[in-house]
Amino acid sequence: MSAMLTADWCPLGKDTYFRKFEIYAMAWQNEINLDNVVLAAASYGGPIAVVRDRKRFIKVQTTGKPVISIYTASGRQMSSIVWTGGQIIHLGWSSTEDLLCVQNDGCVLVYDMFGTYLHTFSMGQEAKDTNIIEAKIFASVNGTGVVVLTSSYRFFLVNNVKEPKVRQLAEVAGLTVPPSSWCVISEDRHTRVLMARGSDLFLLKHSEQHAFPVGLDLRENTKSVVEMAVSHNNRHVALFTDLGHLWIGSADMRKKYCEFDTNCPSRPRQLVW
């Protein structure tokens, strides 16, 4: 490619280039600072939920109660929810565009896109007793599911938020600190969690008592897998290491497609397909 063609293109590997360009400006651009909020966007251009990031200390002109604002994909506000519940661990959208709000006590509160409360379900007694530290919302053959990680480092699964049945996933022996990263793989009516403890990988299923170790050929001196992402069809997975290497392969971890040195060892804010 000539210098003119590559002026706004970035190299990815040897012969591949990519570029980013603005399609339209968001209507909220003078109201929302993305550095200070937690944002959850529904699939296929659906609504966007925004709430102030509790981990960041910023001066606010409000009463102090969190407010979840719901916007269109172009940034126009549709509705808002004054949050009076517990601490929000994770926000996400279901396949029917219902907003799922996962609290630290294991309760998942469900709202429609107009901020109307629908119902609540629980991720189980242990999640309530020990509290949730992380959660992920995923698409499944049944619709939408939720996986949570408790402070005792156990995973609990609901495959379908419309019919919430809580299942505990296999445990990783000797896990005394949070995983360095994890993701949910859901295919063929089977849901698994791929989890990293440093550079060691494990597959967790609800039908087995113990986690299954996964052998993976990572670059020498890799100490940790710090981010993971699963493709939308759940057939491919990407891993980002502490050395800045991006590993891409099949979701069963049996085939490596490529491994690319990004020359950036900093943990990415987001890794998505």
PDB file of C-alpha atoms in Angstrom:
ATOM      1  CA  MET A   1       0.000   0.000   0.000  1.00  0.00           C
ATOM      2  CA  SER A   2       1.243   3.486  -0.804  1.00  0.00           C
ATOM      3  CA  ALA A   3       2.041   6.095   1.821  1.00  0.00           C
ATOM      4  CA  MET A   4      -1.134   7.991   0.858  1.00  0.00           C
ATOM      5  CA  LEU A   5      -3.344   4.955   1.397  1.00  0.00           C
ATOM      6  CA  THR A   6      -1.746   4.031   4.721  1.00  0.00           C
ATOM      7  CA  ALA A   7      -1.826   7.531   6.235  1.00  0.00           C
ATOM      8  CA  ASP A   8      -4.864   6.718   8.411  1.00  0.00           C
ATOM      9  CA  TRP A   9      -4.448   2.930   8.411  1.00  0.00           C
ATOM     10  CA  CYS A  10      -2.769   0.893  11.160  1.00  0.00           C
ATOM     11  CA  PRO A  11      -0.839  -2.335  10.486  1.00  0.00           C
ATOM     12  CA  LEU A  12      -2.066  -5.611  11.953  1.00  0.00           C
ATOM     13  CA  GLY A  13       0.543  -8.264  11.312  1.00  0.00           C
ATOM     14  CA  LYS A  14       2.487  -8.351   8.068  1.00  0.00           C
ATOM     15  CA  ASP A  15       0.047  -7.664   5.230  1.00  0.00           C
ATOM     16  CA  THR A  16      -3.142  -6.584   7.001  1.00  0.00           C
ATOM     17  CA  TYR A  17      -4.254  -3.040   7.809  1.00  0.00           C
ATOM     18  CA  PHE A  18      -7.239  -1.524   9.575  1.00  0.00           C
ATOM     19  CA  ARG A  19      -8.613   1.935  10.207  1.00  0.00           C
ATOM     20  CA  LYS A  20     -11.294   3.618  12.284  1.00  0.00           C
ATOM     21  CA  PHE A  21     -13.526   6.476  11.198  1.00  0.00           C
ATOM     22  CA  GLU A  22     -16.460   8.334  12.723  1.00  0.00           C
ATOM     23  CA  ILE A  23     -19.865   7.460  11.271  1.00  0.00           C
ATOM     24  CA  TYR A  24     -21.866   9.981  13.294  1.00  0.00           C
ATOM     25  CA  ALA A  25     -21.520  12.089  16.442  1.00  0.00           C
ATOM     26  CA  MET A  26     -23.317  10.984  19.605  1.00  0.00           C
ATOM     27  CA  ALA A  27     -26.005  13.377  20.844  1.00  0.00           C
ATOM     28  CA  TRP A  28     -24.618  13.044  24.381  1.00  0.00           C
ATOM     29  CA  GLN A  29     -21.101  14.222  23.490  1.00  0.00           C
ATOM     30  CA  ASN A  30     -21.340  17.287  25.766  1.00  0.00           C
ATOM     31  CA  GLU A  31     -22.901  15.336  28.655  1.00  0.00           C
ATOM     32  CA  ILE A  32     -21.095  12.000  28.961  1.00  0.00           C
ATOM     33  CA  ASN A  33     -17.415  11.469  29.723  1.00  0.00           C
ATOM     34  CA  LEU A  34     -16.729   7.835  28.878  1.00  0.00           C
ATOM     35  CA  ASP A  35     -13.748   7.780  31.245  1.00  0.00           C
ATOM     36  CA  ASN A  36     -16.043   8.223  34.254  1.00  0.00           C
ATOM     37  CA  VAL A  37     -18.913   5.842  33.495  1.00  0.00           C
ATOM     38  CA  VAL A  38     -19.780   2.177  33.127  1.00  0.00           C
ATOM     39  CA  LEU A  39     -21.529   1.577  29.825  1.00  0.00           C
ATOM     40  CA  ALA A  40     -23.525  -1.398  28.515  1.00  0.00           C
ATOM     41  CA  ALA A  41     -24.716  -1.458  24.898  1.00  0.00           C
ATOM     42  CA  ALA A  42     -27.371  -3.847  23.619  1.00  0.00           C
ATOM     43  CA  SER A  43     -26.622  -5.862  20.484  1.00  0.00           C
ATOM     44  CA  TYR A  44     -27.464  -4.774  16.942  1.00  0.00           C
ATOM     45  CA  GLY A  45     -27.740  -1.056  17.599  1.00  0.00           C
ATOM     46  CA  GLY A  46     -30.007  -1.357  20.624  1.00  0.00           C
ATOM     47  CA  PRO A  47     -30.191   0.922  23.676  1.00  0.00           C
ATOM     48  CA  ILE A  48     -27.218   1.928  25.816  1.00  0.00           C
ATOM     49  CA  ALA A  49     -27.228   1.996  29.625  1.00  0.00           C
ATOM     50  CA  VAL A  50     -24.849   4.364  31.416  1.00  0.00           C
ATOM     51  CA  VAL A  51     -24.082   4.722  35.126  1.00  0.00           C
ATOM     52  CA  ARG A  52     -21.331   6.590  36.957  1.00  0.00           C
ATOM     53  CA  ASP A  53     -18.298   4.407  37.691  1.00  0.00           C
ATOM     54  CA  ARG A  54     -18.204   3.925  41.473  1.00  0.00           C
ATOM     55  CA  LYS A  55     -14.453   3.232  41.287  1.00  0.00           C
ATOM     56  CA  ARG A  56     -13.738   6.776  40.129  1.00  0.00           C
ATOM     57  CA  PHE A  57     -13.950   9.743  42.468  1.00  0.00           C
ATOM     58  CA  ILE A  58     -15.529  12.642  40.634  1.00  0.00           C
ATOM     59  CA  LYS A  59     -17.447  15.696  41.789  1.00  0.00           C
ATOM     60  CA  VAL A  60     -21.176  15.344  41.144  1.00  0.00           C
ATOM     61  CA  GLN A  61     -24.075  17.807  41.546  1.00  0.00           C
ATOM     62  CA  THR A  62     -26.624  15.208  42.729  1.00  0.00           C
ATOM     63  CA  THR A  63     -27.993  13.670  45.912  1.00  0.00           C
ATOM     64  CA  GLY A  64     -25.495  10.829  45.668  1.00  0.00           C
ATOM     65  CA  LYS A  65     -27.857   8.056  44.581  1.00  0.00           C
ATOM     66  CA  PRO A  66     -26.651   6.371  41.380  1.00  0.00           C
ATOM     67  CA  VAL A  67     -28.724   7.031  38.272  1.00  0.00           C
ATOM     68  CA  ILE A  68     -28.821   4.593  35.359  1.00  0.00           C
ATOM     69  CA  SER A  69     -29.496   6.552  32.175  1.00  0.00           C
ATOM     70  CA  ILE A  70     -30.764   4.727  29.088  1.00  0.00           C
ATOM     71  CA  TYR A  71     -29.979   6.160  25.657  1.00  0.00           C
ATOM     72  CA  THR A  72     -30.660   5.290  22.052  1.00  0.00           C
ATOM     73  CA  ALA A  73     -27.765   4.088  19.916  1.00  0.00           C
ATOM     74  CA  SER A  74     -27.292   7.685  18.743  1.00  0.00           C
ATOM     75  CA  GLY A  75     -27.009   9.019  22.302  1.00  0.00           C
ATOM     76  CA  ARG A  76     -30.471  10.480  22.894  1.00  0.00           C
ATOM     77  CA  GLN A  77     -31.810   9.820  26.386  1.00  0.00           C
ATOM     78  CA  MET A  78     -34.880   7.565  26.572  1.00  0.00           C
ATOM     79  CA  SER A  79     -35.306   7.044  30.306  1.00  0.00           C
ATOM     80  CA  SER A  80     -33.517   6.877  33.642  1.00  0.00           C
ATOM     81  CA  ILE A  81     -33.592   4.806  36.834  1.00  0.00           C
ATOM     82  CA  VAL A  82     -32.738   6.275  40.238  1.00  0.00           C
ATOM     83  CA  TRP A  83     -30.926   3.355  41.845  1.00  0.00           C
ATOM     84  CA  THR A  84     -32.034   2.560  45.391  1.00  0.00           C
ATOM     85  CA  GLY A  85     -30.832  -1.042  45.515  1.00  0.00           C
ATOM     86  CA  GLY A  86     -27.499  -2.603  46.379  1.00  0.00           C
ATOM     87  CA  GLN A  87     -24.096  -2.165  44.802  1.00  0.00           C
ATOM     88  CA  ILE A  88     -24.166  -2.774  41.047  1.00  0.00           C
ATOM     89  CA  ILE A  89     -21.481  -5.213  39.930  1.00  0.00           C
ATOM     90  CA  HIS A  90     -22.445  -5.516  36.266  1.00  0.00           C
ATOM     91  CA  LEU A  91     -24.906  -4.172  33.688  1.00  0.00           C
ATOM     92  CA  GLY A  92     -25.967  -5.870  30.480  1.00  0.00           C
ATOM     93  CA  TRP A  93     -28.824  -6.436  28.053  1.00  0.00           C
ATOM     94  CA  SER A  94     -30.812  -9.567  27.284  1.00  0.00           C
ATOM     95  CA  SER A  95     -31.685 -10.772  23.785  1.00  0.00           C
ATOM     96  CA  THR A  96     -35.120  -9.169  24.264  1.00  0.00           C
ATOM     97  CA  GLU A  97     -33.521  -5.819  25.215  1.00  0.00           C
ATOM     98  CA  ASP A  98     -34.263  -6.012  28.916  1.00  0.00           C
ATOM     99  CA  LEU A  99     -31.656  -4.399  31.172  1.00  0.00           C
ATOM    100  CA  LEU A 100     -30.054  -6.806  33.669  1.00  0.00           C
ATOM    101  CA  CYS A 101     -28.535  -5.215  36.782  1.00  0.00           C
ATOM    102  CA  VAL A 102     -26.409  -7.647  38.808  1.00  0.00           C
ATOM    103  CA  GLN A 103     -25.973  -6.661  42.460  1.00  0.00           C
ATOM    104  CA  ASN A 104     -23.252  -7.750  44.858  1.00  0.00           C
ATOM    105  CA  ASP A 105     -25.805  -9.699  46.930  1.00  0.00           C
ATOM    106  CA  GLY A 106     -26.584 -12.010  44.007  1.00  0.00           C
ATOM    107  CA  CYS A 107     -29.873 -10.403  43.012  1.00  0.00           C
ATOM    108  CA  VAL A 108     -30.407  -9.624  39.321  1.00  0.00           C
ATOM    109  CA  LEU A 109     -32.939  -6.835  38.760  1.00  0.00           C
ATOM    110  CA  VAL A 110     -34.607  -6.695  35.348  1.00  0.00           C
ATOM    111  CA  TYR A 111     -35.942  -3.516  33.682  1.00  0.00           C
ATOM    112  CA  ASP A 112     -37.270  -2.746  30.230  1.00  0.00           C
ATOM    113  CA  MET A 113     -35.613  -0.129  28.021  1.00  0.00           C
ATOM    114  CA  PHE A 114     -37.993   2.542  29.343  1.00  0.00           C
ATOM    115  CA  GLY A 115     -36.797   2.042  32.920  1.00  0.00           C
ATOM    116  CA  THR A 116     -39.837   0.078  34.080  1.00  0.00           C
ATOM    117  CA  TYR A 117     -39.058  -2.543  36.718  1.00  0.00           C
ATOM    118  CA  LEU A 118     -40.027  -6.067  35.615  1.00  0.00           C
ATOM    119  CA  HIS A 119     -38.806  -8.613  38.165  1.00  0.00           C
ATOM    120  CA  THR A 120     -35.855  -9.906  40.223  1.00  0.00           C
ATOM    121  CA  PHE A 121     -34.166 -13.293  40.432  1.00  0.00           C
ATOM    122  CA  SER A 122     -31.328 -14.566  42.621  1.00  0.00           C
ATOM    123  CA  MET A 123     -28.046 -16.272  41.750  1.00  0.00           C
ATOM    124  CA  GLY A 124     -28.377 -18.487  44.825  1.00  0.00           C
ATOM    125  CA  GLN A 125     -27.836 -18.523  48.566  1.00  0.00           C
ATOM    126  CA  GLU A 126     -24.024 -18.743  48.440  1.00  0.00           C
ATOM    127  CA  ALA A 127     -23.881 -15.721  46.146  1.00  0.00           C
ATOM    128  CA  LYS A 128     -26.017 -13.861  48.686  1.00  0.00           C
ATOM    129  CA  ASP A 129     -23.945 -15.002  51.677  1.00  0.00           C
ATOM    130  CA  THR A 130     -20.467 -14.440  50.215  1.00  0.00           C
ATOM    131  CA  ASN A 131     -21.209 -11.609  47.732  1.00  0.00           C
ATOM    132  CA  ILE A 132     -20.414 -11.343  44.046  1.00  0.00           C
ATOM    133  CA  ILE A 133     -17.177  -9.769  42.847  1.00  0.00           C
ATOM    134  CA  GLU A 134     -17.588 -10.242  39.071  1.00  0.00           C
ATOM    135  CA  ALA A 135     -20.362 -11.124  36.627  1.00  0.00           C
ATOM    136  CA  LYS A 136     -20.826 -11.660  32.905  1.00  0.00           C
ATOM    137  CA  ILE A 137     -23.967 -11.714  30.757  1.00  0.00           C
ATOM    138  CA  PHE A 138     -23.900 -13.897  27.649  1.00  0.00           C
ATOM    139  CA  ALA A 139     -26.053 -15.080  24.746  1.00  0.00           C
ATOM    140  CA  SER A 140     -27.097 -18.733  24.846  1.00  0.00           C
ATOM    141  CA  VAL A 141     -29.284 -21.031  22.753  1.00  0.00           C
ATOM    142  CA  ASN A 142     -31.960 -20.437  25.389  1.00  0.00           C
ATOM    143  CA  GLY A 143     -31.753 -16.651  25.128  1.00  0.00           C
ATOM    144  CA  THR A 144     -29.568 -14.877  27.680  1.00  0.00           C
ATOM    145  CA  GLY A 145     -27.574 -16.231  30.615  1.00  0.00           C
ATOM    146  CA  VAL A 146     -25.602 -14.928  33.595  1.00  0.00           C
ATOM    147  CA  VAL A 147     -22.437 -16.224  35.263  1.00  0.00           C
ATOM    148  CA  VAL A 148     -21.204 -14.769  38.553  1.00  0.00           C
ATOM    149  CA  LEU A 149     -17.984 -15.171  40.540  1.00  0.00           C
ATOM    150  CA  THR A 150     -18.300 -15.002  44.334  1.00  0.00           C
ATOM    151  CA  SER A 151     -15.754 -13.804  46.878  1.00  0.00           C
ATOM    152  CA  SER A 152     -15.085 -17.477  47.675  1.00  0.00           C
ATOM    153  CA  TYR A 153     -13.972 -17.829  44.013  1.00  0.00           C
ATOM    154  CA  ARG A 154     -16.810 -20.113  42.955  1.00  0.00           C
ATOM    155  CA  PHE A 155     -18.770 -19.669  39.729  1.00  0.00           C
ATOM    156  CA  PHE A 156     -22.563 -19.911  39.492  1.00  0.00           C
ATOM    157  CA  LEU A 157     -24.526 -20.117  36.254  1.00  0.00           C
ATOM    158  CA  VAL A 158     -28.025 -19.306  35.015  1.00  0.00           C
ATOM    159  CA  ASN A 159     -28.473 -20.379  31.387  1.00  0.00           C
ATOM    160  CA  ASN A 160     -31.771 -18.596  30.778  1.00  0.00           C
ATOM    161  CA  VAL A 161     -32.854 -15.459  32.633  1.00  0.00           C
ATOM    162  CA  LYS A 162     -36.478 -16.171  31.655  1.00  0.00           C
ATOM    163  CA  GLU A 163     -36.343 -19.447  33.630  1.00  0.00           C
ATOM    164  CA  PRO A 164     -33.501 -18.910  36.131  1.00  0.00           C
ATOM    165  CA  LYS A 165     -32.114 -22.186  37.446  1.00  0.00           C
ATOM    166  CA  VAL A 166     -28.835 -21.725  39.330  1.00  0.00           C
ATOM    167  CA  ARG A 167     -26.044 -24.258  38.792  1.00  0.00           C
ATOM    168  CA  GLN A 168     -22.596 -24.283  40.366  1.00  0.00           C
ATOM    169  CA  LEU A 169     -19.680 -24.796  37.996  1.00  0.00           C
ATOM    170  CA  ALA A 170     -16.661 -26.978  38.698  1.00  0.00           C
ATOM    171  CA  GLU A 171     -14.132 -25.634  41.179  1.00  0.00           C
ATOM    172  CA  VAL A 172     -10.438 -24.964  40.600  1.00  0.00           C
ATOM    173  CA  ALA A 173      -8.428 -26.559  43.396  1.00  0.00           C
ATOM    174  CA  GLY A 174      -6.212 -24.143  45.308  1.00  0.00           C
ATOM    175  CA  LEU A 175      -7.770 -20.973  43.892  1.00  0.00           C
ATOM    176  CA  THR A 176      -7.150 -18.400  46.630  1.00  0.00           C
ATOM    177  CA  VAL A 177      -7.096 -15.215  44.544  1.00  0.00           C
ATOM    178  CA  PRO A 178      -9.410 -13.939  41.803  1.00  0.00           C
ATOM    179  CA  PRO A 179      -8.772 -15.342  38.302  1.00  0.00           C
ATOM    180  CA  SER A 180      -6.558 -13.170  36.141  1.00  0.00           C
ATOM    181  CA  SER A 181      -9.308 -13.378  33.487  1.00  0.00           C
ATOM    182  CA  TRP A 182     -12.295 -15.493  32.463  1.00  0.00           C
ATOM    183  CA  CYS A 183     -14.983 -15.726  29.812  1.00  0.00           C
ATOM    184  CA  VAL A 184     -18.154 -17.689  29.067  1.00  0.00           C
ATOM    185  CA  ILE A 185     -18.411 -20.124  26.142  1.00  0.00           C
ATOM    186  CA  SER A 186     -21.961 -21.253  25.335  1.00  0.00           C
ATOM    187  CA  GLU A 187     -22.626 -23.657  22.470  1.00  0.00           C
ATOM    188  CA  ASP A 188     -24.701 -26.767  21.739  1.00  0.00           C
ATOM    189  CA  ARG A 189     -26.715 -26.334  24.954  1.00  0.00           C
ATOM    190  CA  HIS A 190     -23.520 -26.548  27.004  1.00  0.00           C
ATOM    191  CA  THR A 191     -22.106 -23.565  28.873  1.00  0.00           C
ATOM    192  CA  ARG A 192     -18.530 -23.503  30.106  1.00  0.00           C
ATOM    193  CA  VAL A 193     -16.252 -20.972  31.723  1.00  0.00           C
ATOM    194  CA  LEU A 194     -12.695 -20.607  30.449  1.00  0.00           C
ATOM    195  CA  MET A 195     -10.622 -19.296  33.348  1.00  0.00           C
ATOM    196  CA  ALA A 196      -6.993 -18.235  33.723  1.00  0.00           C
ATOM    197  CA  ARG A 197      -5.004 -18.522  36.933  1.00  0.00           C
ATOM    198  CA  GLY A 198      -1.887 -16.739  35.836  1.00  0.00           C
ATOM    199  CA  SER A 199      -0.754 -18.564  32.697  1.00  0.00           C
ATOM    200  CA  ASP A 200      -2.673 -21.751  33.598  1.00  0.00           C
ATOM    201  CA  LEU A 201      -6.023 -22.239  31.865  1.00  0.00           C
ATOM    202  CA  PHE A 202      -9.019 -24.284  33.032  1.00  0.00           C
ATOM    203  CA  LEU A 203     -12.405 -25.225  31.604  1.00  0.00           C
ATOM    204  CA  LEU A 204     -15.264 -25.298  34.121  1.00  0.00           C
ATOM    205  CA  LYS A 205     -18.531 -27.176  33.548  1.00  0.00           C
ATOM    206  CA  HIS A 206     -21.548 -27.582  35.824  1.00  0.00           C
ATOM    207  CA  SER A 207     -21.704 -31.320  35.119  1.00  0.00           C
ATOM    208  CA  GLU A 208     -18.252 -31.976  36.604  1.00  0.00           C
ATOM    209  CA  GLN A 209     -16.883 -31.537  40.103  1.00  0.00           C
ATOM    210  CA  HIS A 210     -13.364 -30.456  39.179  1.00  0.00           C
ATOM    211  CA  ALA A 211     -12.089 -28.060  36.543  1.00  0.00           C
ATOM    212  CA  PHE A 212     -10.328 -29.448  33.481  1.00  0.00           C
ATOM    213  CA  PRO A 213      -6.804 -28.047  32.875  1.00  0.00           C
ATOM    214  CA  VAL A 214      -6.135 -26.820  29.340  1.00  0.00           C
ATOM    215  CA  GLY A 215      -2.684 -27.124  27.831  1.00  0.00           C
ATOM    216  CA  LEU A 216      -1.812 -24.107  25.719  1.00  0.00           C
ATOM    217  CA  ASP A 217       1.370 -23.223  23.876  1.00  0.00           C
ATOM    218  CA  LEU A 218       1.972 -19.630  24.961  1.00  0.00           C
ATOM    219  CA  ARG A 219       5.145 -17.624  24.446  1.00  0.00           C
ATOM    220  CA  GLU A 220       7.978 -18.267  26.878  1.00  0.00           C
ATOM    221  CA  ASN A 221       7.986 -16.075  30.015  1.00  0.00           C
ATOM    222  CA  THR A 222       4.215 -15.522  29.875  1.00  0.00           C
ATOM    223  CA  LYS A 223       3.080 -15.050  33.471  1.00  0.00           C
ATOM    224  CA  SER A 224      -0.594 -14.284  33.025  1.00  0.00           C
ATOM    225  CA  VAL A 225      -3.521 -14.213  30.606  1.00  0.00           C
ATOM    226  CA  VAL A 226      -5.033 -10.836  31.477  1.00  0.00           C
ATOM    227  CA  GLU A 227      -7.992 -10.605  29.070  1.00  0.00           C
ATOM    228  CA  MET A 228     -10.224 -13.019  27.126  1.00  0.00           C
ATOM    229  CA  ALA A 229     -12.944 -12.633  24.506  1.00  0.00           C
ATOM    230  CA  VAL A 230     -15.222 -15.147  22.791  1.00  0.00           C
ATOM    231  CA  SER A 231     -16.593 -14.669  19.270  1.00  0.00           C
ATOM    232  CA  HIS A 232     -20.340 -14.216  18.787  1.00  0.00           C
ATOM    233  CA  ASN A 233     -20.745 -17.750  17.430  1.00  0.00           C
ATOM    234  CA  ASN A 234     -18.768 -19.149  20.402  1.00  0.00           C
ATOM    235  CA  ARG A 235     -16.347 -20.950  18.084  1.00  0.00           C
ATOM    236  CA  HIS A 236     -13.284 -18.757  18.514  1.00  0.00           C
ATOM    237  CA  VAL A 237     -11.479 -17.202  21.458  1.00  0.00           C
ATOM    238  CA  ALA A 238      -8.868 -14.461  21.861  1.00  0.00           C
ATOM    239  CA  LEU A 239      -6.424 -14.267  24.775  1.00  0.00           C
ATOM    240  CA  PHE A 240      -4.267 -11.280  25.725  1.00  0.00           C
ATOM    241  CA  THR A 241      -1.166 -11.921  27.843  1.00  0.00           C
ATOM    242  CA  ASP A 242       0.895  -9.789  30.203  1.00  0.00           C
ATOM    243  CA  LEU A 243       3.612  -9.645  27.529  1.00  0.00           C
ATOM    244  CA  GLY A 244       1.244  -7.971  25.070  1.00  0.00           C
ATOM    245  CA  HIS A 245       0.756 -11.061  22.913  1.00  0.00           C
ATOM    246  CA  LEU A 246      -2.651 -11.713  21.347  1.00  0.00           C
ATOM    247  CA  TRP A 247      -3.432 -15.432  20.940  1.00  0.00           C
ATOM    248  CA  ILE A 248      -6.368 -16.375  18.698  1.00  0.00           C
ATOM    249  CA  GLY A 249      -7.666 -19.913  18.294  1.00  0.00           C
ATOM    250  CA  SER A 250     -10.619 -22.286  18.494  1.00  0.00           C
ATOM    251  CA  ALA A 251     -12.910 -22.216  21.529  1.00  0.00           C
ATOM    252  CA  ASP A 252     -11.974 -25.796  22.416  1.00  0.00           C
ATOM    253  CA  MET A 253      -8.348 -24.568  22.593  1.00  0.00           C
ATOM    254  CA  ARG A 254      -7.186 -27.339  20.260  1.00  0.00           C
ATOM    255  CA  LYS A 255      -6.192 -25.117  17.358  1.00  0.00           C
ATOM    256  CA  LYS A 256      -4.151 -21.916  17.287  1.00  0.00           C
ATOM    257  CA  TYR A 257      -4.850 -19.591  14.378  1.00  0.00           C
ATOM    258  CA  CYS A 258      -2.167 -17.036  15.147  1.00  0.00           C
ATOM    259  CA  GLU A 259      -0.245 -15.262  17.888  1.00  0.00           C
ATOM    260  CA  PHE A 260       0.516 -11.595  17.399  1.00  0.00           C
ATOM    261  CA  ASP A 261       2.879  -9.354  19.364  1.00  0.00           C
ATOM    262  CA  THR A 262       1.088  -6.034  19.868  1.00  0.00           C
ATOM    263  CA  ASN A 263       4.216  -4.462  21.401  1.00  0.00           C
ATOM    264  CA  CYS A 264       1.905  -3.094  24.106  1.00  0.00           C
ATOM    265  CA  PRO A 265       2.053  -5.036  27.395  1.00  0.00           C
ATOM    266  CA  SER A 266      -0.509  -2.769  29.091  1.00  0.00           C
ATOM    267  CA  ARG A 267      -3.810  -4.464  29.853  1.00  0.00           C
ATOM    268  CA  PRO A 268      -6.456  -3.351  27.335  1.00  0.00           C
ATOM    269  CA  ARG A 269      -9.605  -1.685  28.636  1.00  0.00           C
ATOM    270  CA  GLN A 270     -11.665  -3.962  26.430  1.00  0.00           C
ATOM    271  CA  LEU A 271     -11.157  -7.002  24.208  1.00  0.00           C
ATOM    272  CA  VAL A 272     -14.074  -7.855  21.918  1.00  0.00           C
ATOM    273  CA  TRP A 273     -14.881  -9.553  18.630  1.00  0.00           C
TER     274      TRP A 273
END
